[in-house]
Amino acid sequence: MMRQLAMCLIIGMLIPLLAGCWDRNELNEISLVVGLGLDKVDDTYKVSVQLVNPSRVAPKTGVSSNASPVVTFVESGKTLPEALRRMEVQVPRKLYYAHLRMIVIGEELAKSGISKPLDFISRNPQMRTDFFLIIAKNSDASEVLKVFSRMDPIPANNLYTTLEASDKLWAATGKITLDKLIQDLSKPGKSPAMTGVEIIGSKIIGESTLNVEKIAPPALLRYSGMAIFKVDRMVGWLDEDETKALNYVQNTVNQTVGYLSCPGENGTVSLDVVNVRSHMNTRVKNGKPIVDIHVRVEQNISDIECNVDITQKPVLDKLKEEGDQKIKKLITNSIHKIQKQYGTDIFGFGELIHQKNPTIWSQYKDWNEEFKQLEVHVQADTILRRMGTIVQSVDQQTKQ
C-alpha cells in the first residue's frame, strides 16, 4: 500500500513538468526567415533577410492579391548580430531562423573571408544545419534575394528546390550545408567549393511582381559554376566542365547527361549517366606522394543522331574508348588548371595523404604549394547498360 502511494506521489509531482512549452513561439509573434543574404561594404556587413508575408499565407479581407508573398529587409552593422538587431526597428516581429532555407553570400564578402560570418551562423541555436549556402556571382546577395520567382512564390524555397534537383540530375552544381562547409574549412588538405548563382536579365524588373506575370520572366536566377576557396577566401570560379570534374572526383555525381561523336560518322550519341562510382588512393614514389583516381561510369544511350549500328561490337568498343578518354581528359585538364592557376586543393588530395601517409604529410608546411606539383593519375571506365527501345536511329529508319 505504501509503495503504491509513493508511486502516485511521484507521478503527481512529475505531471506539472510535462505540461506547457516554456520556449514556445507563437506564429503571431515571430517573422519566419527563409532566406539570409550576407554582403560586405568596406568594413561593414550588409545583411538581408527574406521573410514570409503572413498576409499572403493567410489573407485577410481588404489585403491586395498583388501583395508580395515575401518581404526583404536590408540593414548594415559592424558585425552580423548588430546588423540583425538594427533590423528590429523595421521588422514588426522577432526574427525566427528555424525555417531558414538558403544563405546567399556576396562575392565581395567571399573574397574577404567567410570564417567570421560563419561563426555567428554556427552559434545561433535557432538555425538548423539543413539549409544550403551559395555564392552570389557578379551581384550582391541582397539583389539575389529580391528577385521574384515564377514557379515558387517564396524565392528562397525556389532556390533550395532548384539546387536540390540540379544536384541530383545535373553534375554542374553542388549543394553544401553548414556542417559540410565547416568540415571542409577545418580539414587539413581540403578547401571548400560552393555553387554560384547569378541574375539573368533585368535586376530592376526582377524586384517587381511584374517579373512573374509573363511566360518568359525578364529576370531569372540561374546556378552557374562553383566558387573555389583557398582556406576561407574565395579565389576564383569553376566553369561547367570543371565543376563536373570536381563532382566526379569527389564521388558526388548522381545523374547527368553527356555526348560522344559517332564512330566514323557525323553526328553525336547522347548518353544518360545513371550511376557513378569514384575512388581515390595514394602511394609513394621516390619519396613523393602520387594520387590515383578511378572513375566507373554506367550510362544508357538516350539519343542517336547518325547512321551507326549499335548492335555491332566494334561500334560499342569505339564508343567505350571515346567515353573513357573524354572523362579522363575532363578530370585531368581540370586538375591541372586548378593546380597551376589557383593552387588550392578543393579535391581533398591532401586529406587523403594525411589519412593514408601521415609521415609524408608531416613533412609539408604549406600543402597548397605541394599541391601545385602533385602527380595525379586518372583512370576512367565507362559501361553501356541500355540502348533504348529501338536499335537504329529514327532518321535511318525513315531513309530505309
XYZ file of C-alpha atoms in Angstrom:
400
model
C 0.000 0.000 0.000
C 2.772 2.415 0.964
C 4.614 1.558 -2.246
C 1.553 2.351 -4.376
C 1.056 5.626 -2.508
C 4.701 6.599 -3.101
C 4.374 5.862 -6.852
C 1.243 8.024 -7.092
C 3.030 10.846 -5.291
C 5.999 10.690 -7.696
C 3.733 10.654 -10.759
C 1.767 13.584 -9.370
C 4.976 15.592 -8.914
C 6.142 14.853 -12.493
C 2.853 15.767 -14.247
C 3.365 19.581 -13.919
C 6.760 19.236 -15.605
C 5.153 17.689 -18.719
C 2.605 20.443 -19.249
C 3.305 23.542 -21.353
C 6.231 24.684 -23.552
C 8.495 27.168 -21.809
C 10.218 28.209 -25.064
C 7.191 28.254 -27.368
C 6.974 30.715 -30.263
C 3.521 31.835 -31.351
C 3.120 32.469 -35.089
C 1.642 35.913 -34.493
C 4.743 36.919 -32.531
C 7.524 35.918 -34.966
C 8.721 36.621 -38.521
C 9.805 33.473 -40.392
C 13.198 33.972 -42.026
C 13.518 31.781 -45.145
C 16.490 33.480 -46.808
C 19.550 35.254 -45.420
C 21.927 37.359 -47.518
C 25.401 38.406 -46.375
C 27.390 41.192 -48.073
C 30.323 43.342 -47.093
C 30.755 47.020 -47.932
C 34.175 48.327 -46.811
C 34.348 47.335 -43.111
C 30.601 46.974 -42.674
C 28.338 43.943 -43.066
C 25.145 44.380 -45.095
C 22.594 41.772 -44.067
C 19.389 40.915 -45.954
C 16.557 38.800 -44.577
C 13.723 37.354 -46.662
C 10.593 36.940 -44.555
C 7.327 35.173 -45.313
C 4.496 37.690 -45.657
C 1.710 36.392 -43.364
C -0.926 38.452 -45.209
C -0.376 36.248 -48.280
C -0.158 32.979 -46.335
C -3.425 33.724 -44.506
C -5.016 36.604 -46.454
C -7.391 38.908 -44.643
C -10.259 40.958 -46.000
C -9.012 44.066 -47.746
C -5.491 42.767 -48.430
C -4.448 43.194 -52.057
C -3.997 39.992 -54.027
C -0.964 41.624 -55.667
C 0.901 41.797 -52.377
C 4.273 40.088 -52.361
C 4.426 36.644 -50.689
C 7.745 37.628 -49.120
C 9.343 40.801 -47.803
C 13.082 41.515 -47.841
C 14.693 43.862 -45.323
C 18.280 45.142 -45.514
C 20.379 46.598 -42.713
C 24.082 47.275 -42.034
C 26.291 46.935 -38.994
C 29.863 46.448 -37.834
C 29.025 42.816 -37.033
C 26.276 40.462 -38.175
C 24.497 40.396 -34.763
C 24.487 44.203 -34.701
C 23.025 44.458 -38.210
C 20.260 41.971 -37.367
C 19.398 43.789 -34.144
C 19.267 47.099 -36.027
C 16.739 45.426 -38.310
C 14.298 45.106 -35.416
C 13.314 48.772 -35.911
C 11.947 47.789 -39.364
C 10.583 44.281 -38.759
C 7.345 44.238 -36.724
C 8.100 40.863 -35.106
C 11.029 38.915 -33.740
C 13.179 37.219 -36.406
C 12.884 33.422 -36.273
C 15.524 31.329 -38.110
C 14.356 27.736 -37.634
C 12.821 27.643 -41.152
C 15.854 29.095 -42.947
C 16.322 27.543 -46.419
C 19.154 29.459 -48.102
C 22.106 31.602 -47.125
C 23.451 33.694 -50.005
C 26.973 35.108 -49.606
C 28.035 38.062 -51.731
C 31.119 37.675 -53.908
C 32.992 40.540 -52.211
C 32.415 39.042 -48.762
C 33.509 35.618 -50.039
C 36.778 37.124 -51.314
C 37.484 38.790 -47.963
C 36.866 35.605 -45.936
C 33.812 33.695 -44.689
C 35.069 32.413 -41.323
C 33.784 35.359 -39.264
C 30.188 35.335 -40.552
C 30.096 31.532 -40.260
C 30.952 31.852 -36.569
C 27.712 33.725 -35.900
C 25.652 31.325 -38.026
C 27.044 28.209 -36.337
C 26.481 29.651 -32.832
C 22.845 30.620 -33.379
C 20.738 27.958 -31.594
C 17.680 28.614 -33.793
C 19.439 27.795 -37.059
C 19.306 24.169 -38.116
C 22.044 22.856 -40.384
C 19.899 21.607 -43.278
C 19.905 24.861 -45.266
C 22.168 25.388 -48.306
C 24.867 28.027 -48.793
C 25.608 29.604 -52.190
C 27.670 32.486 -53.594
C 26.133 35.427 -55.484
C 28.005 35.730 -58.795
C 28.565 39.259 -60.161
C 25.971 40.687 -57.770
C 25.194 41.293 -54.119
C 23.391 38.724 -52.019
C 20.693 41.324 -51.314
C 19.958 41.581 -55.056
C 19.546 37.814 -55.345
C 17.025 37.704 -52.501
C 14.921 40.451 -54.122
C 14.260 38.558 -57.374
C 10.723 37.145 -57.636
C 10.413 33.522 -58.733
C 7.678 32.211 -61.006
C 7.483 28.548 -60.005
C 7.513 29.058 -56.218
C 6.069 32.201 -54.608
C 8.844 32.125 -51.990
C 12.190 32.770 -53.783
C 14.316 31.113 -51.077
C 12.295 27.896 -51.442
C 12.701 28.115 -55.210
C 16.484 28.384 -54.832
C 16.514 25.442 -52.416
C 14.440 23.039 -54.525
C 16.216 24.018 -57.756
C 19.637 23.313 -56.255
C 18.436 20.035 -54.771
C 17.068 18.896 -58.154
C 20.092 20.019 -60.188
C 22.433 18.327 -57.719
C 20.673 15.007 -58.420
C 20.177 15.347 -62.176
C 22.949 17.656 -63.443
C 26.560 17.333 -62.306
C 27.495 21.004 -62.828
C 26.270 22.171 -59.404
C 26.728 21.015 -55.836
C 24.796 21.550 -52.625
C 26.654 22.247 -49.395
C 25.278 22.540 -45.867
C 26.766 24.393 -42.912
C 28.204 21.221 -41.351
C 29.903 20.180 -44.594
C 31.315 23.679 -45.176
C 32.805 23.897 -41.676
C 34.279 20.397 -42.078
C 35.961 21.406 -45.348
C 37.340 24.558 -43.718
C 38.753 22.660 -40.745
C 40.151 19.597 -42.534
C 43.878 19.579 -43.333
C 44.403 19.291 -47.072
C 40.876 20.216 -48.196
C 39.459 23.570 -49.330
C 35.744 24.162 -49.907
C 33.812 24.926 -53.092
C 30.314 26.446 -53.240
C 27.774 26.727 -56.045
C 27.295 30.162 -57.561
C 24.019 31.847 -58.513
C 23.643 34.727 -60.953
C 20.830 37.015 -62.032
C 19.983 36.700 -65.731
C 18.112 39.677 -67.185
C 16.864 42.878 -65.613
C 17.559 43.212 -61.900
C 15.137 46.138 -61.657
C 12.163 44.242 -63.114
C 13.204 41.158 -61.115
C 12.386 43.047 -57.906
C 8.824 43.693 -59.067
C 5.808 41.381 -59.241
C 5.823 42.128 -62.987
C 8.564 39.507 -63.181
C 6.063 36.696 -62.543
C 3.299 37.982 -64.811
C 4.934 36.878 -68.062
C 5.530 33.434 -69.577
C 9.203 34.324 -70.052
C 10.222 36.262 -66.899
C 12.504 39.266 -67.594
C 14.759 38.191 -64.708
C 15.795 34.709 -63.634
C 18.067 33.189 -61.024
C 20.400 30.585 -62.527
C 23.036 28.417 -60.890
C 26.361 28.907 -62.628
C 29.617 27.110 -61.792
C 31.247 26.908 -58.391
C 33.307 29.328 -56.323
C 36.553 27.821 -55.028
C 38.338 28.838 -51.855
C 41.862 28.862 -50.502
C 41.260 28.290 -46.801
C 38.274 30.650 -46.211
C 38.839 33.149 -49.049
C 37.329 32.812 -52.495
C 39.985 32.807 -55.233
C 38.070 32.041 -58.437
C 35.264 30.368 -60.344
C 34.954 26.936 -61.935
C 33.087 26.641 -65.217
C 30.585 23.904 -66.036
C 33.113 21.268 -67.127
C 35.446 21.934 -64.191
C 32.532 21.639 -61.770
C 31.595 18.294 -63.312
C 35.195 17.125 -62.948
C 35.205 18.112 -59.262
C 31.989 16.176 -58.645
C 33.340 13.108 -60.469
C 36.473 13.107 -58.303
C 34.508 13.604 -55.079
C 32.019 10.842 -55.995
C 29.069 13.243 -55.785
C 27.597 12.675 -59.259
C 24.162 11.041 -59.167
C 22.947 11.518 -62.731
C 23.886 13.717 -65.667
C 23.973 13.770 -69.469
C 26.880 13.637 -71.921
C 27.518 13.035 -75.580
C 30.099 11.353 -77.836
C 30.955 11.671 -81.517
C 29.517 8.937 -83.724
C 32.242 6.436 -84.766
C 33.146 7.211 -88.392
C 30.039 9.369 -88.860
C 28.967 12.965 -88.495
C 26.668 13.460 -85.524
C 26.510 12.572 -81.858
C 25.370 9.880 -79.464
C 23.773 11.209 -76.270
C 24.228 9.291 -73.041
C 22.357 9.338 -69.736
C 24.775 8.811 -66.854
C 22.839 6.744 -64.314
C 25.477 5.580 -61.857
C 28.962 6.818 -60.938
C 31.468 5.331 -58.521
C 34.724 7.156 -57.873
C 37.625 6.010 -55.723
C 40.904 7.712 -54.770
C 44.074 6.124 -53.448
C 47.587 7.341 -52.756
C 51.032 5.793 -52.983
C 54.597 6.997 -52.543
C 57.221 7.007 -55.288
C 60.745 8.354 -54.747
C 59.597 9.996 -51.528
C 56.749 11.847 -53.264
C 53.030 11.065 -52.974
C 51.039 10.123 -56.060
C 47.236 10.113 -56.211
C 45.366 7.568 -58.341
C 41.727 8.223 -59.273
C 39.443 5.538 -60.690
C 36.043 6.571 -62.024
C 33.444 3.983 -63.078
C 30.513 5.387 -65.078
C 27.380 3.465 -66.042
C 25.316 5.068 -68.813
C 22.397 4.486 -71.185
C 22.088 5.588 -74.800
C 19.333 8.201 -74.974
C 19.717 9.630 -78.488
C 21.500 8.795 -81.746
C 21.913 11.429 -84.451
C 23.874 9.402 -87.003
C 23.678 6.161 -89.005
C 25.568 3.708 -86.797
C 24.598 0.185 -85.846
C 24.905 -0.023 -82.077
C 24.417 -3.791 -82.164
C 27.901 -4.187 -83.659
C 30.694 -4.827 -81.147
C 33.283 -2.621 -82.960
C 30.876 0.336 -82.681
C 30.319 -0.261 -78.950
C 34.067 -0.690 -78.380
C 34.696 2.623 -80.139
C 32.071 4.394 -78.033
C 33.570 2.969 -74.841
C 37.079 4.023 -75.833
C 35.934 7.552 -76.627
C 33.921 7.735 -73.395
C 36.879 6.604 -71.292
C 39.170 9.170 -72.906
C 36.640 12.004 -72.624
C 36.101 11.589 -68.873
C 39.823 11.101 -68.262
C 40.639 14.261 -70.209
C 37.877 16.238 -68.466
C 39.194 15.387 -64.996
C 42.905 15.621 -65.837
C 42.604 19.034 -67.530
C 40.549 20.436 -64.654
C 43.029 19.247 -62.016
C 45.983 20.705 -63.932
C 44.238 24.062 -64.384
C 43.331 24.348 -60.694
C 46.869 23.346 -59.709
C 48.533 25.953 -61.910
C 46.007 28.801 -61.823
C 44.631 28.696 -58.272
C 46.876 26.406 -56.219
C 44.134 25.303 -53.839
C 43.230 21.678 -53.135
C 39.448 21.530 -53.467
C 39.589 17.818 -54.356
C 40.757 16.631 -50.943
C 44.021 15.017 -52.113
C 45.830 16.434 -49.090
C 43.225 14.995 -46.735
C 43.708 11.581 -48.376
C 47.507 11.760 -47.955
C 47.071 12.930 -44.355
C 44.958 9.844 -43.615
C 46.967 7.255 -45.573
C 50.543 8.549 -45.159
C 50.788 10.721 -42.030
C 54.600 10.508 -42.072
C 54.776 12.040 -45.553
C 52.131 14.611 -44.609
C 54.103 15.774 -41.554
C 56.899 16.962 -43.863
C 54.728 19.615 -45.516
C 54.442 23.118 -44.106
C 52.230 24.532 -46.879
C 50.161 21.844 -48.569
C 48.777 24.153 -51.270
C 52.322 24.715 -52.546
C 52.897 20.965 -52.652
C 49.520 20.504 -54.334
C 50.735 22.509 -57.340
C 53.334 19.813 -58.056
C 51.277 16.767 -57.088
C 51.259 13.922 -59.606
C 47.725 12.670 -60.282
C 46.750 9.705 -62.463
C 43.175 9.267 -63.713
C 41.583 6.050 -64.965
C 38.037 6.023 -66.366
C 35.861 3.013 -67.091
C 32.588 3.668 -68.931
C 29.943 0.951 -69.259
C 26.960 0.996 -71.618
C 23.966 -0.571 -69.866
C 20.939 0.079 -72.060
C 20.474 1.137 -75.659
C 16.813 2.161 -75.661
C 13.720 0.579 -77.155
C 14.923 0.842 -80.764
C 18.204 -0.212 -82.377
C 18.505 2.072 -85.399
C 18.041 5.837 -85.252
C 14.660 7.187 -86.403
C 16.446 9.100 -89.169
C 17.959 5.879 -90.519
C 14.634 4.038 -90.342
C 12.965 6.883 -92.272
C 15.554 6.719 -95.060
C 15.106 2.973 -95.366
